[in-house]
Each structure stands twice: as C-alpha cells, then as structure tokens.
C-alpha cells in the first residue's frame, strides 16, 4: 500500500508518553513505521495538534435499540439532513443518525474506533448488520450477560467453569468483544415489570443476587483472560441516593485480579449513578465520594456519561429506568425485552438547562472527570445518545479544558444547581495531554486494544491519526474554547489505516471498518455442562432453534478475531 | 436429504423448525410447516424467462436479462417520479440495494406495509411500542388478547409456537396457563377457540380502547353505558381483568390498522398497554404479514432514518405517510414509472391505483406470475428467497434470522438484478451529465 | 408594493415542490430573478419561469410589502408560502399539500380547496381556505409534540380528519363539517367547528374545542360539566380527556 509522512506534527500520544513533541510520523501499509522514503505522500501538519484516532469505549450506535429509536422518531430523522456527495450517502438524524451519518460523524471529529455498548445475543445479528453499514470506523460490540438465564443458573449452582464456558459461547454467538452487565438481575425482574432494589435483592425466581452476578462474571472474565474487564451499568441508575449502591458495587470487585495490564472493573456512565438525596426535592451531586474512591483505588475505571442540553434519545438495557422516565415525562416509550436474556427501553427526552435536576446531572459528569486526579481513570463519554449525541464531544472536551467555558454554560443553568453541586468551585483545567488520554488512550487501554494497535501512534500501531487545526503552543484552550471546539468538530485530517478519510472536516473516502470480536476457549467439562443446559433451554424456552441462533460469518465481513482462553 | 431447522419464507411467524426433504435438487416434502408455508417451499409454476411488451394488453415476448435490465434502467433513469414498491418477500441484502436504487433515481421507495401495518408505524411515532421477543410472551403471558386479527387463518402456527399453547417457563400448563380473549367485529375462527369473544361495532375500536383506558385509570364514571357495542359492565370487567394480569399480551392486525381511525387505533392500544404497565406487565405486538416485511422497515430505518415511504426526489430522505405512500401517489396519478419487486401491487392496491399503473411503465421483479404481471411491461424472474437463496429476514418481533438455501437454480437473485440496474442507471446518468 | 402574478403554464400531474414561492423570497426581485428560482417537479429541478408565466409590478424592500397572486389551479404545487414571515399570497384556485407550512406571518388566501397539511407547524399569520381542506389542517409532523403553535386558519368549506392534531396554540375555524378526531392530542389553542364532526378532543390535555353542529360519536372519556354560554350561545360543556388528566374544554351544541 501507499506510504505517507506527516511532518511537523505536535504529537500527544500518552500511551507512549509523548507530550507535545514536534515530530514526524511515518505510515506504511496502514501502520505506523519508523520511516518512509522520500517519495511518500507528505502532509505538513504545520505544527498542529496530532492525536491518535479517537476511540469511544461506550456508545449506542448499532442494533435493535438504535433502530427502535429511529423508527419511533421521524422527528429526529428530519434533522441534520445532508444530500449525498460523490463520496457519501445521504445523512439524517441528530440523536439517532442513520448508519452513514453515524460513521461520517465520528470520522469528521477524528474518531476511528467505537464500541457498541450493549448487544443482546438473540439480536446480535441485527447489531452486526448495522455495524457493517457504518462506514470508516473500526468497531466492536459488548455482549449483554447480566440478566441472562444461563448465567444466573450457573451462578446459582456455583459452577464457575460452566459460567465461563457460557460467556465464551455467548461471545462467539454474538461476535462480541466483552461482558456487558446492565442493572444486573433487573432485566429478568423487568420481565414481570419488577426491578431489583440493590446488590443483595435476589432476582425473583432465580435466587441469585446482583452482587453474585457481578462477582461471578468478573471472575469468569478473568478466568477467560478477556481483553476487557467486565463493563458494568450499576443497579439503581437514575434514582436519587444511588451513589451508595455504586460505591458498594465497586467494592464487589475490589480484590479481583487480572493478568492483563488493565482494570478489573469498568463502570459506565457513572454520572447517572452518582446521585445523592432521597428524592427529586433534595437531589444532589455525590461525585465527591465517587471521585474519592477512584483516587484511592486502582482496580477500576469509569466513564462520564456527560449530559448535553437539548434533545436526547435514551436507550438502554435498563428496562425499568426507561419506563420510569417515560411515565415521569409522559414521553413516548418503546420496550424490548429479549427472552431469557435481558430487557431494553427507548424514550426520547429533552435536557433543559433551566431544570435544576438536569443542571445537577450536567455538573456531576464534569465533576467526576475533574475531581478524579488520574485522568486515565475517567473516560469522556456522553453515553450517546443517552446523555446527548456524540457530535457534542468537542464541546465536552472544551468544558474539561476551560473553566470559562464551564462558566459560560453555567450562566444559563438553574441557580439551584450550584447549591447541590461543587462544579462552580472547581478550577482544574485539563490540558491537551489529558484530553488525549480521555478521548483515545484511556479508552484503548480500558478496552484492551492497545496491543491491537489502537489508541496510540507508536511503531506498529494502526495508522489512525487525527490532525486538528490548532497550534497547541499558540492556543490558550482556557479562553479560545470556541476555536478549539470548532477544530475538534471538523478535523483538518482524519487518517484511518493510512488512508485520508477526512480533509478539512469533509469526508474524502469511505473504506469499510473492521469488527473486533473475542474467541475464548473454555474448560472442556464446563463447556459440556453448559451445552447440556443450553440445549435444554433451546428445546423448552427459546422461540428460535439453536441451529439458527449464532451469528454467522457472513455478518462480520471484516473480522479481527482476538483469541484468548481459560486460565 | 433432509435439511433441518429451515426457516419458512411465508409469514411473519418465520417458523424456523421446518424439515425439508430435497431430492435431486428438488423439494419433495416439507414437514412442520403450515399449509401455506409448505406450499411456497414446495414451489409452483414460475416465470421461466424475462419478458417484455410495449402494450400492456399485448403478448409478452421473451428477452434476455440484459435487455430487460437495460430497458428497466432506461425507464427509471428518465422518470420524474418513479415508485419502487414491494420488497417484503425479499431478503434484507437486496433491500439495501433498493434504498440505493431509490437514491439513484430520486423516487419513492415503499413496501407492502403501506397497505398493511404502515399505520402501526404511525402509532409508534406517537406513542412508541412496549414489546419484546416472542419467546418472552410464550414464557410469561397469562392473558392473551387478539384484537382485529385472526391467527387461525393468517398465522396458522402462531398460537402453537408462540402465543397460546407453548408450555412456558412461567406458563407451564400451556393453554391452561392463559386466558384468551378475542376482540373483533365478527366471530372468527380464532374467536371460536378463545375463552371469551367481545364483539366490537365496526369502526368503533378506538372508542372501546379509550373506554378501557378510562377504566384502567379509575375513571369509569365518565364512560357511557355502552361503547362501541360493548356494555359498560363488560368494559369494566375486561379493564379489571387486564389490570389484574401478571403478563398481558395484545396481538393486533388489520382489524385495527385498516378500520376507521387506522393508526389512531394502534396509538390508542399502545397507550392502553403503557398505562397497564403501572399494574402488571403488558406488551403489544403487530401481527406482520410477509415473512420479511419487518426486515424492510428495519433496513429502511437504518439506511434512511425512516421506516418506509421514503421520497428521495429532493436528494434527502423525506417521509410523510398520507403524502409519500404508494397509494397516496398512485391515486393522484403522480407516478410515472413503477418498479414492483418481491411484492404484489396488483393484488392489494385499490382500483384507482391499479388504473394508474395501467397507464405507466411497470417493471416487475418476481419469481412468480401474479396480478402485478397483468400490468407489467417488463418482467424479470429471480430466485425464490429463502428457498433458492440464503439471506437475512426479520421475524414479526424484529428478531433477525438467516434464511437457508435449499436448492440451486439458474436464476439471478433480486440483488444481482438490482446491482445491474443501478450500474446501468449510473452509466446513463453519467453520460448525460 | 410589489405584486407578482403567477399563472401556471400547465396542469401539473407530478407534484411540484415550490417552497421558493414566498413573499420573503420574491421581495425586491425582478421577473428574471424570480423566474430563475428553482422548484422541483418530482426529481426534476425546474426554474419557475418554465412552470409559470411571471409578471412583476412595482417593487418592495421586504416581504410585508409583497403580494403574490397565483391565477389558476395549483392543486399539484406543494409548499407554497412555506416559512413565510409576512406579505400576502392569493391563490385563485386549488392548492396542494403543505401550503403555508411553518408559516410565521402574513396571509395566504386560497379561493379553491387546499390539500392536506395546510398550515402545518404554523407559528403565526393567517390562512383562509374558501373551499374545502383535506386532512391534517394545522397539524404537526410525525412524532413532533406540537403542530400549530400560533396564527389562525379558517376553512370556509369542510375539512377532513385530524383537524388541529397536536395543536399547541393558535386558532382554527371550520365553517363546514370536520372529519374524525379534530383537536387530537392538543395542548392548547382553539378549534371551532360550525358544522358536524366525530370523536373530538381525544387525548386533549389543554385547549378549547367548540362544535356547533352534531357530534357523531363523543369520546367516552369526557366529564360533563353542564351548560355554559360562549359568546352568547349555549353549549354543553365537557372537560377532558380524563385519561390523560386533561383540562381541555369541549363545548358541544
């Protein structure tokens, strides 16, 4: 393939400890190499900011829930419409973009990899159909296990090998990357309209607790030596006072050890789970104890789940929360329970700065990022499209970098917010290096894809590179935040696997991305016991035959298979 | 040779337990399917070769695929308002090409739902859809309501596989674990085997649904003595029964989508279910007709943002049923060329639409002769998806599954034909720009 | 005062989207400039000069001083007057769908009939339909919470189903009959139907509906309050829709 040189790049590559060095980057055959010869295509970055391609460890971009959102919301699809170009297909949608816009939008911001955060195994085929249609970016999916009958039965019978075998099988069946747990146990309770109230509330009819589900899946995760840790959406999301559940949940995995150089637990969109008070009336931020915990413990990581004012479409496997939201707001509501596996709900809503509840939620996300000392521990996300659409990432980045930018936002937010949060008093401003950590390096580390060449610009890495129209040394991000946001919004160059896909914020090429999934080997006798249980469940309870269940090769046209196994 | 776990390419049940015996590359027996599914798989007379005629009343002459494809491309490339209709009997892979074709020609793409469950989508835009996968209902439901649908006739294995008879994890007595109620304007075969039949006056389902909602909201005092032909005491009894259900399920069909109020009936039913979720667990599901009509909605939504009836004449997708559906356009005589694939316009459209199709070039892509063929100028036969071609389909509950190929035939697939038409159109349009 | 007269050159069959025909777009333009504005006949871009005979008298600096007269049936010309802020459009014939959609101000008078979605998502201004109107008078777009938010629509003939669906403000007067479900899911605004209608005010949370003719089927979700006079005329007053805790007022003769 072609050779390329990027010269005069001001590089921030935290995984390799590069902090604003002016250097050249050489690319050959889609990878970063030491050097290329004189005839290589040359891009002169002119001293501008260069990051590895963005990595989004948690977003809802493909599959049943997203499409439910699209079908329900022609009012959203009529927004952000762009006709086709020589290179691009027509684009629609703001919170639920069509598949083409989904890929282009990420690439335009310099992002090159994204993880679909929740894949139900029975509907994984659909997820992959959509992932295949999303242009440019590389992707993976996290498979739902947290309310699954096979999982709960193995846990109740204290059979870790069987559990691990099912996880391995489930990842194969769904071509998934890792274990996703959403409101553990609650998805099953929701099958009859109930929920679980906390870690020790047993799941009706299954006699296992959320605590057991989290713990055992974490153990199975490490037995299988999966690249990512368990990825957890805590119980009691969206309920004032839930921060206690969150802290207790962290403790469940405190002594879980991984052989890999990563966390043992990743907790997602913690903003929604860092709530104090007892009800909406005394609702307040509890980001401080959460940040405090993170400052004292190295075994876990989180992502923000930052709120963005304006329209959102909430979509999550936390069925009970979605119903509660819809009832409260008298909003449209779609529910999608998946037999034997999990639940889901989709509800459109609007976040208003004049609602102090939304104001507090807005503050919490930023507080979590700014109060946690180590930038590697808190990934920047909006839980797209739950907190807000991903196209707002550049705005969130500037809010992390500039207190003035936060103050500008705060000026339109309900006053009461500031009595219940600490954001107004936080003056920490993250720098270019910190932002590179929070938008690519840490995401890659958390997901275990550094060794696959993601999230960094060292020799051997994928040539996924973003050049932004900012001269870091000449730009004061604490005041020039509008310029910074515009620059992050429309990359000067996005290079994907050595090919220029975006130039001056416009899509120039639309190669197909790859899909990463994990093939794990499980202990033989655990696998046997698992298959016996599985066959019985297919015979008696699934509405689909086992022979038609697993995702076939045809649905993953450009796979990258990560092999690992039972330890 | 017996091929097991075969998926049926007929109705939205997408039964996947069929066993098909194939001998010498021919289907000789189909087991477990209902009569209609078996009939489709066994196969029948098909169109042998592409054919064309200028005069719709004249004789067809046999032509090559290239000639038929090129002429089709020419017609579509030169149309100002072409309609691309059908899709529901095809696989998802070809639907994606349909969306692309629509972009190329700046026309309208629409599927069979616009004469069927299209109103259900309109109800969903208003209220959403609280639902789940069929196994969820089989395992849990203790109250099953069929409203304006007749599965005994239209979805023959639905009750035995999903809605009524299965011994579910939480409904271990199968039929005896559930109470079955039918709401319909007449006593259908399904009503005959139900535990209770509630007769609703034609066109008054909306009123009955509203009255039930009032009962559920403890506001029965405003409800008059009789609504839609149902006495108030009965409405109160039914409302209370629904409130008391552990898992209530409503399956609905054309009785709601095509009667007075249309999409508002669905909208109202969804609201009733949503409100019932304050008391127990309740879900609702449309009984989709064609085996992959759900698939079209899914593909069209992820490709364009809209579920069907997408007008690309202005270069960006525009959706507005009442304005952009096939019959809206045909009845106004707007369509100047019709491309009908994997769907039978001739059998299902109103007379006025058929009259319009009689006046414009009609291209048909289908393995079988049907009423659309009578109106066609160009006919292109293709493989029977799900029998002669593998690919993706979505069951009525939006679970996607892979259809199998059972035999080999020497026809092109829908997708191959679409690819060639698209390529030719690009050639034509490229030449003129 | 700038007066622009448009006479359709043909009876269009395939609908023409002409959202460019607004006082805002025409203000201060010459005949040639107006003629160069593009409309779409299906997928085919066509300059207005190809579709209409155009005559311009006088000039104007702004939309409020512009009058557009369309002489002839434009029953296949959509989106006339879309998003206009001021000025006058007079259509001497029938007009197609979405006439005056998203209108902010000014006046549109249609001498003939108006097809569906006249005044869709209107926020201000006035539309008068002297003939009949089709479906969704002053309604919203699929999935939006609000349709009409302000302004006034008067239909002198009959209207079809779903008058004022999702209305949040403004006023609609139907002098003739209205089809089923006027005032559907309304959160505000006022609808007056002088003729007959059917199932008014379903899921109304706020707003007013006055029916002077007969209601075929009343929604079974309204609380009867008693007799109340409106502008000196006695009506039976109902409040509802009770299922959605509505406080909408429904007056029936």
PDB file of N, CA and C in Angstrom, chain A residues 108-168:
ATOM      1  N   UNK A 108     -15.425  12.659  11.107  1.00  0.00           N
ATOM      2  CA  UNK A 108     -15.236  14.107  10.995  1.00  0.00           C
ATOM      3  C   UNK A 108     -14.597  14.693  12.241  1.00  0.00           C
ATOM      4  N   UNK A 109     -14.839  14.034  13.385  1.00  0.00           N
ATOM      5  CA  UNK A 109     -14.247  14.526  14.638  1.00  0.00           C
ATOM      6  C   UNK A 109     -12.888  13.907  14.899  1.00  0.00           C
ATOM      7  N   UNK A 110     -12.398  13.111  13.970  1.00  0.00           N
ATOM      8  CA  UNK A 110     -11.099  12.475  14.177  1.00  0.00           C
ATOM      9  C   UNK A 110     -11.166  11.180  14.954  1.00  0.00           C
ATOM     10  N   UNK A 111     -12.380  10.605  15.067  1.00  0.00           N
ATOM     11  CA  UNK A 111     -12.522   9.318  15.754  1.00  0.00           C
ATOM     12  C   UNK A 111     -12.427   8.186  14.735  1.00  0.00           C
ATOM     13  N   UNK A 112     -11.834   7.073  15.159  1.00  0.00           N
ATOM     14  CA  UNK A 112     -11.642   5.974  14.217  1.00  0.00           C
ATOM     15  C   UNK A 112     -12.069   4.610  14.767  1.00  0.00           C
ATOM     16  N   UNK A 113     -12.460   4.547  16.045  1.00  0.00           N
ATOM     17  CA  UNK A 113     -12.901   3.269  16.622  1.00  0.00           C
ATOM     18  C   UNK A 113     -14.030   3.538  17.603  1.00  0.00           C
ATOM     19  N   UNK A 114     -15.062   2.680  17.584  1.00  0.00           N
ATOM     20  CA  UNK A 114     -16.154   2.849  18.544  1.00  0.00           C
ATOM     21  C   UNK A 114     -16.706   1.495  18.980  1.00  0.00           C
ATOM     22  N   UNK A 115     -17.143   1.442  20.248  1.00  0.00           N
ATOM     23  CA  UNK A 115     -17.686   0.213  20.819  1.00  0.00           C
ATOM     24  C   UNK A 115     -19.187   0.358  21.045  1.00  0.00           C
ATOM     25  N   UNK A 116     -19.959  -0.471  20.367  1.00  0.00           N
ATOM     26  CA  UNK A 116     -21.402  -0.526  20.646  1.00  0.00           C
ATOM     27  C   UNK A 116     -21.544  -1.154  22.021  1.00  0.00           C
ATOM     28  N   UNK A 117     -22.198  -0.417  22.920  1.00  0.00           N
ATOM     29  CA  UNK A 117     -22.120  -0.777  24.327  1.00  0.00           C
ATOM     30  C   UNK A 117     -23.036  -1.893  24.802  1.00  0.00           C
ATOM     31  N   UNK A 118     -24.041  -2.295  24.026  1.00  0.00           N
ATOM     32  CA  UNK A 118     -24.960  -3.309  24.554  1.00  0.00           C
ATOM     33  C   UNK A 118     -25.559  -4.140  23.431  1.00  0.00           C
ATOM     34  N   UNK A 119     -25.132  -5.387  23.361  1.00  0.00           N
ATOM     35  CA  UNK A 119     -25.600  -6.281  22.303  1.00  0.00           C
ATOM     36  C   UNK A 119     -26.326  -7.470  22.923  1.00  0.00           C
ATOM     37  N   UNK A 120     -27.648  -7.607  22.688  1.00  0.00           N
ATOM     38  CA  UNK A 120     -28.331  -8.805  23.188  1.00  0.00           C
ATOM     39  C   UNK A 120     -28.005  -9.969  22.253  1.00  0.00           C
ATOM     40  N   UNK A 121     -27.658 -11.122  22.770  1.00  0.00           N
ATOM     41  CA  UNK A 121     -27.172 -12.208  21.915  1.00  0.00           C
ATOM     42  C   UNK A 121     -28.206 -12.602  20.863  1.00  0.00           C
ATOM     43  N   UNK A 122     -29.475 -12.710  21.268  1.00  0.00           N
ATOM     44  CA  UNK A 122     -30.517 -13.120  20.318  1.00  0.00           C
ATOM     45  C   UNK A 122     -30.661 -12.111  19.173  1.00  0.00           C
ATOM     46  N   UNK A 123     -30.284 -10.886  19.426  1.00  0.00           N
ATOM     47  CA  UNK A 123     -30.433  -9.860  18.384  1.00  0.00           C
ATOM     48  C   UNK A 123     -29.085  -9.361  17.846  1.00  0.00           C
ATOM     49  N   UNK A 124     -28.035 -10.140  18.107  1.00  0.00           N
ATOM     50  CA  UNK A 124     -26.697  -9.695  17.699  1.00  0.00           C
ATOM     51  C   UNK A 124     -26.557  -9.629  16.188  1.00  0.00           C
ATOM     52  N   UNK A 125     -27.276 -10.465  15.510  1.00  0.00           N
ATOM     53  CA  UNK A 125     -27.195 -10.440  14.046  1.00  0.00           C
ATOM     54  C   UNK A 125     -27.567  -9.057  13.518  1.00  0.00           C
ATOM     55  N   UNK A 126     -28.620  -8.508  14.099  1.00  0.00           N
ATOM     56  CA  UNK A 126     -29.057  -7.158  13.724  1.00  0.00           C
ATOM     57  C   UNK A 126     -27.956  -6.142  13.999  1.00  0.00           C
ATOM     58  N   UNK A 127     -27.319  -6.246  15.183  1.00  0.00           N
ATOM     59  CA  UNK A 127     -26.234  -5.313  15.509  1.00  0.00           C
ATOM     60  C   UNK A 127     -25.157  -5.356  14.436  1.00  0.00           C
ATOM     61  N   UNK A 128     -24.792  -6.546  14.028  1.00  0.00           N
ATOM     62  CA  UNK A 128     -23.727  -6.652  13.035  1.00  0.00           C
ATOM     63  C   UNK A 128     -24.175  -6.172  11.662  1.00  0.00           C
ATOM     64  N   UNK A 129     -25.429  -6.371  11.328  1.00  0.00           N
ATOM     65  CA  UNK A 129     -25.921  -5.829  10.046  1.00  0.00           C
ATOM     66  C   UNK A 129     -25.705  -4.322  10.020  1.00  0.00           C
ATOM     67  N   UNK A 130     -26.022  -3.667  11.130  1.00  0.00           N
ATOM     68  CA  UNK A 130     -25.842  -2.212  11.170  1.00  0.00           C
ATOM     69  C   UNK A 130     -24.369  -1.824  11.260  1.00  0.00           C
ATOM     70  N   UNK A 131     -23.611  -2.539  12.079  1.00  0.00           N
ATOM     71  CA  UNK A 131     -22.183  -2.203  12.184  1.00  0.00           C
ATOM     72  C   UNK A 131     -21.511  -2.274  10.818  1.00  0.00           C
ATOM     73  N   UNK A 132     -21.883  -3.268  10.035  1.00  0.00           N
ATOM     74  CA  UNK A 132     -21.289  -3.415   8.700  1.00  0.00           C
ATOM     75  C   UNK A 132     -21.596  -2.221   7.815  1.00  0.00           C
ATOM     76  N   UNK A 133     -22.728  -1.595   8.039  1.00  0.00           N
ATOM     77  CA  UNK A 133     -23.128  -0.458   7.200  1.00  0.00           C
ATOM     78  C   UNK A 133     -22.525   0.858   7.665  1.00  0.00           C
ATOM     79  N   UNK A 134     -21.971   0.881   8.878  1.00  0.00           N
ATOM     80  CA  UNK A 134     -21.387   2.126   9.379  1.00  0.00           C
ATOM     81  C   UNK A 134     -20.007   2.286   8.748  1.00  0.00           C
ATOM     82  N   UNK A 135     -19.826   3.365   7.973  1.00  0.00           N
ATOM     83  CA  UNK A 135     -18.575   3.497   7.230  1.00  0.00           C
ATOM     84  C   UNK A 135     -17.402   3.918   8.112  1.00  0.00           C
ATOM     85  N   UNK A 136     -16.248   3.607   7.647  1.00  0.00           N
ATOM     86  CA  UNK A 136     -14.956   4.100   8.109  1.00  0.00           C
ATOM     87  C   UNK A 136     -14.456   3.513   9.422  1.00  0.00           C
ATOM     88  N   UNK A 137     -15.224   3.701  10.500  1.00  0.00           N
ATOM     89  CA  UNK A 137     -14.658   3.359  11.803  1.00  0.00           C
ATOM     90  C   UNK A 137     -14.548   1.852  12.030  1.00  0.00           C
ATOM     91  N   UNK A 138     -13.581   1.487  12.860  1.00  0.00           N
ATOM     92  CA  UNK A 138     -13.484   0.126  13.360  1.00  0.00           C
ATOM     93  C   UNK A 138     -14.430   0.010  14.536  1.00  0.00           C
ATOM     94  N   UNK A 139     -14.955  -1.175  14.751  1.00  0.00           N
ATOM     95  CA  UNK A 139     -15.938  -1.297  15.824  1.00  0.00           C
ATOM     96  C   UNK A 139     -15.915  -2.637  16.517  1.00  0.00           C
ATOM     97  N   UNK A 140     -16.607  -2.686  17.639  1.00  0.00           N
ATOM     98  CA  UNK A 140     -16.803  -3.920  18.387  1.00  0.00           C
ATOM     99  C   UNK A 140     -18.091  -3.764  19.173  1.00  0.00           C
ATOM    100  N   UNK A 141     -18.593  -4.871  19.685  1.00  0.00           N
ATOM    101  CA  UNK A 141     -19.819  -4.828  20.478  1.00  0.00           C
ATOM    102  C   UNK A 141     -19.618  -5.512  21.816  1.00  0.00           C
ATOM    103  N   UNK A 142     -20.268  -4.985  22.841  1.00  0.00           N
ATOM    104  CA  UNK A 142     -20.188  -5.608  24.168  1.00  0.00           C
ATOM    105  C   UNK A 142     -21.470  -6.389  24.398  1.00  0.00           C
ATOM    106  N   UNK A 143     -21.327  -7.656  24.713  1.00  0.00           N
ATOM    107  CA  UNK A 143     -22.465  -8.572  24.785  1.00  0.00           C
ATOM    108  C   UNK A 143     -23.101  -8.578  26.171  1.00  0.00           C
ATOM    109  N   UNK A 144     -24.425  -8.520  26.190  1.00  0.00           N
ATOM    110  CA  UNK A 144     -25.173  -8.488  27.451  1.00  0.00           C
ATOM    111  C   UNK A 144     -25.233  -9.860  28.104  1.00  0.00           C
ATOM    112  N   UNK A 145     -24.855  -9.910  29.387  1.00  0.00           N
ATOM    113  CA  UNK A 145     -24.893 -11.176  30.131  1.00  0.00           C
ATOM    114  C   UNK A 145     -25.587 -11.044  31.490  1.00  0.00           C
ATOM    115  N   UNK A 146     -25.867  -9.812  31.914  1.00  0.00           N
ATOM    116  CA  UNK A 146     -26.193  -9.588  33.323  1.00  0.00           C
ATOM    117  C   UNK A 146     -27.561 -10.032  33.823  1.00  0.00           C
ATOM    118  N   UNK A 147     -28.484 -10.389  32.924  1.00  0.00           N
ATOM    119  CA  UNK A 147     -29.798 -10.860  33.395  1.00  0.00           C
ATOM    120  C   UNK A 147     -30.166 -12.145  32.674  1.00  0.00           C
ATOM    121  N   UNK A 148     -29.149 -12.842  32.242  1.00  0.00           N
ATOM    122  CA  UNK A 148     -29.305 -13.992  31.363  1.00  0.00           C
ATOM    123  C   UNK A 148     -29.577 -15.271  32.167  1.00  0.00           C
ATOM    124  N   UNK A 149     -30.535 -16.078  31.739  1.00  0.00           N
ATOM    125  CA  UNK A 149     -30.917 -17.291  32.473  1.00  0.00           C
ATOM    126  C   UNK A 149     -29.753 -18.275  32.599  1.00  0.00           C
ATOM    127  N   UNK A 150     -29.014 -18.475  31.536  1.00  0.00           N
ATOM    128  CA  UNK A 150     -27.859 -19.389  31.571  1.00  0.00           C
ATOM    129  C   UNK A 150     -26.848 -18.914  32.618  1.00  0.00           C
ATOM    130  N   UNK A 151     -26.632 -17.616  32.647  1.00  0.00           N
ATOM    131  CA  UNK A 151     -25.683 -17.022  33.597  1.00  0.00           C
ATOM    132  C   UNK A 151     -26.190 -17.215  35.019  1.00  0.00           C
ATOM    133  N   UNK A 152     -27.436 -16.883  35.237  1.00  0.00           N
ATOM    134  CA  UNK A 152     -27.966 -16.948  36.604  1.00  0.00           C
ATOM    135  C   UNK A 152     -28.036 -18.381  37.106  1.00  0.00           C
ATOM    136  N   UNK A 153     -28.406 -19.317  36.223  1.00  0.00           N
ATOM    137  CA  UNK A 153     -28.471 -20.723  36.653  1.00  0.00           C
ATOM    138  C   UNK A 153     -27.073 -21.233  37.014  1.00  0.00           C
ATOM    139  N   UNK A 154     -26.077 -20.873  36.228  1.00  0.00           N
ATOM    140  CA  UNK A 154     -24.713 -21.325  36.538  1.00  0.00           C
ATOM    141  C   UNK A 154     -24.238 -20.738  37.863  1.00  0.00           C
ATOM    142  N   UNK A 155     -24.601 -19.487  38.101  1.00  0.00           N
ATOM    143  CA  UNK A 155     -24.192 -18.837  39.343  1.00  0.00           C
ATOM    144  C   UNK A 155     -24.897 -19.469  40.538  1.00  0.00           C
ATOM    145  N   UNK A 156     -26.186 -19.710  40.385  1.00  0.00           N
ATOM    146  CA  UNK A 156     -26.938 -20.313  41.488  1.00  0.00           C
ATOM    147  C   UNK A 156     -26.357 -21.670  41.841  1.00  0.00           C
ATOM    148  N   UNK A 157     -25.932 -22.392  40.812  1.00  0.00           N
ATOM    149  CA  UNK A 157     -25.357 -23.710  41.062  1.00  0.00           C
ATOM    150  C   UNK A 157     -23.854 -23.654  41.298  1.00  0.00           C
ATOM    151  N   UNK A 158     -23.351 -22.445  41.472  1.00  0.00           N
ATOM    152  CA  UNK A 158     -21.955 -22.244  41.871  1.00  0.00           C
ATOM    153  C   UNK A 158     -20.974 -22.909  40.918  1.00  0.00           C
ATOM    154  N   UNK A 159     -21.256 -22.808  39.631  1.00  0.00           N
ATOM    155  CA  UNK A 159     -20.452 -23.528  38.641  1.00  0.00           C
ATOM    156  C   UNK A 159     -19.720 -22.513  37.765  1.00  0.00           C
ATOM    157  N   UNK A 160     -18.578 -22.075  38.240  1.00  0.00           N
ATOM    158  CA  UNK A 160     -17.841 -21.014  37.551  1.00  0.00           C
ATOM    159  C   UNK A 160     -17.366 -21.453  36.169  1.00  0.00           C
ATOM    160  N   UNK A 161     -16.961 -22.712  36.058  1.00  0.00           N
ATOM    161  CA  UNK A 161     -16.478 -23.195  34.758  1.00  0.00           C
ATOM    162  C   UNK A 161     -17.601 -23.181  33.727  1.00  0.00           C
ATOM    163  N   UNK A 162     -18.762 -23.542  34.182  1.00  0.00           N
ATOM    164  CA  UNK A 162     -19.928 -23.536  33.274  1.00  0.00           C
ATOM    165  C   UNK A 162     -20.264 -22.106  32.874  1.00  0.00           C
ATOM    166  N   UNK A 163     -20.153 -21.211  33.838  1.00  0.00           N
ATOM    167  CA  UNK A 163     -20.411 -19.804  33.567  1.00  0.00           C
ATOM    168  C   UNK A 163     -19.408 -19.282  32.542  1.00  0.00           C
ATOM    169  N   UNK A 164     -18.133 -19.594  32.773  1.00  0.00           N
ATOM    170  CA  UNK A 164     -17.097 -19.128  31.845  1.00  0.00           C
ATOM    171  C   UNK A 164     -17.334 -19.714  30.456  1.00  0.00           C
ATOM    172  N   UNK A 165     -17.737 -20.980  30.431  1.00  0.00           N
ATOM    173  CA  UNK A 165     -17.999 -21.620  29.136  1.00  0.00           C
ATOM    174  C   UNK A 165     -19.148 -20.919  28.420  1.00  0.00           C
ATOM    175  N   UNK A 166     -20.163 -20.527  29.178  1.00  0.00           N
ATOM    176  CA  UNK A 166     -21.273 -19.830  28.536  1.00  0.00           C
ATOM    177  C   UNK A 166     -20.843 -18.454  28.037  1.00  0.00           C
ATOM    178  N   UNK A 167     -20.031 -17.788  28.802  1.00  0.00           N
ATOM    179  CA  UNK A 167     -19.544 -16.471  28.346  1.00  0.00           C
ATOM    180  C   UNK A 167     -18.771 -16.637  27.039  1.00  0.00           C
ATOM    181  N   UNK A 168     -17.914 -17.646  27.007  1.00  0.00           N
ATOM    182  CA  UNK A 168     -17.145 -17.881  25.775  1.00  0.00           C
ATOM    183  C   UNK A 168     -18.082 -18.166  24.615  1.00  0.00           C
TER     184      UNK A 168
END
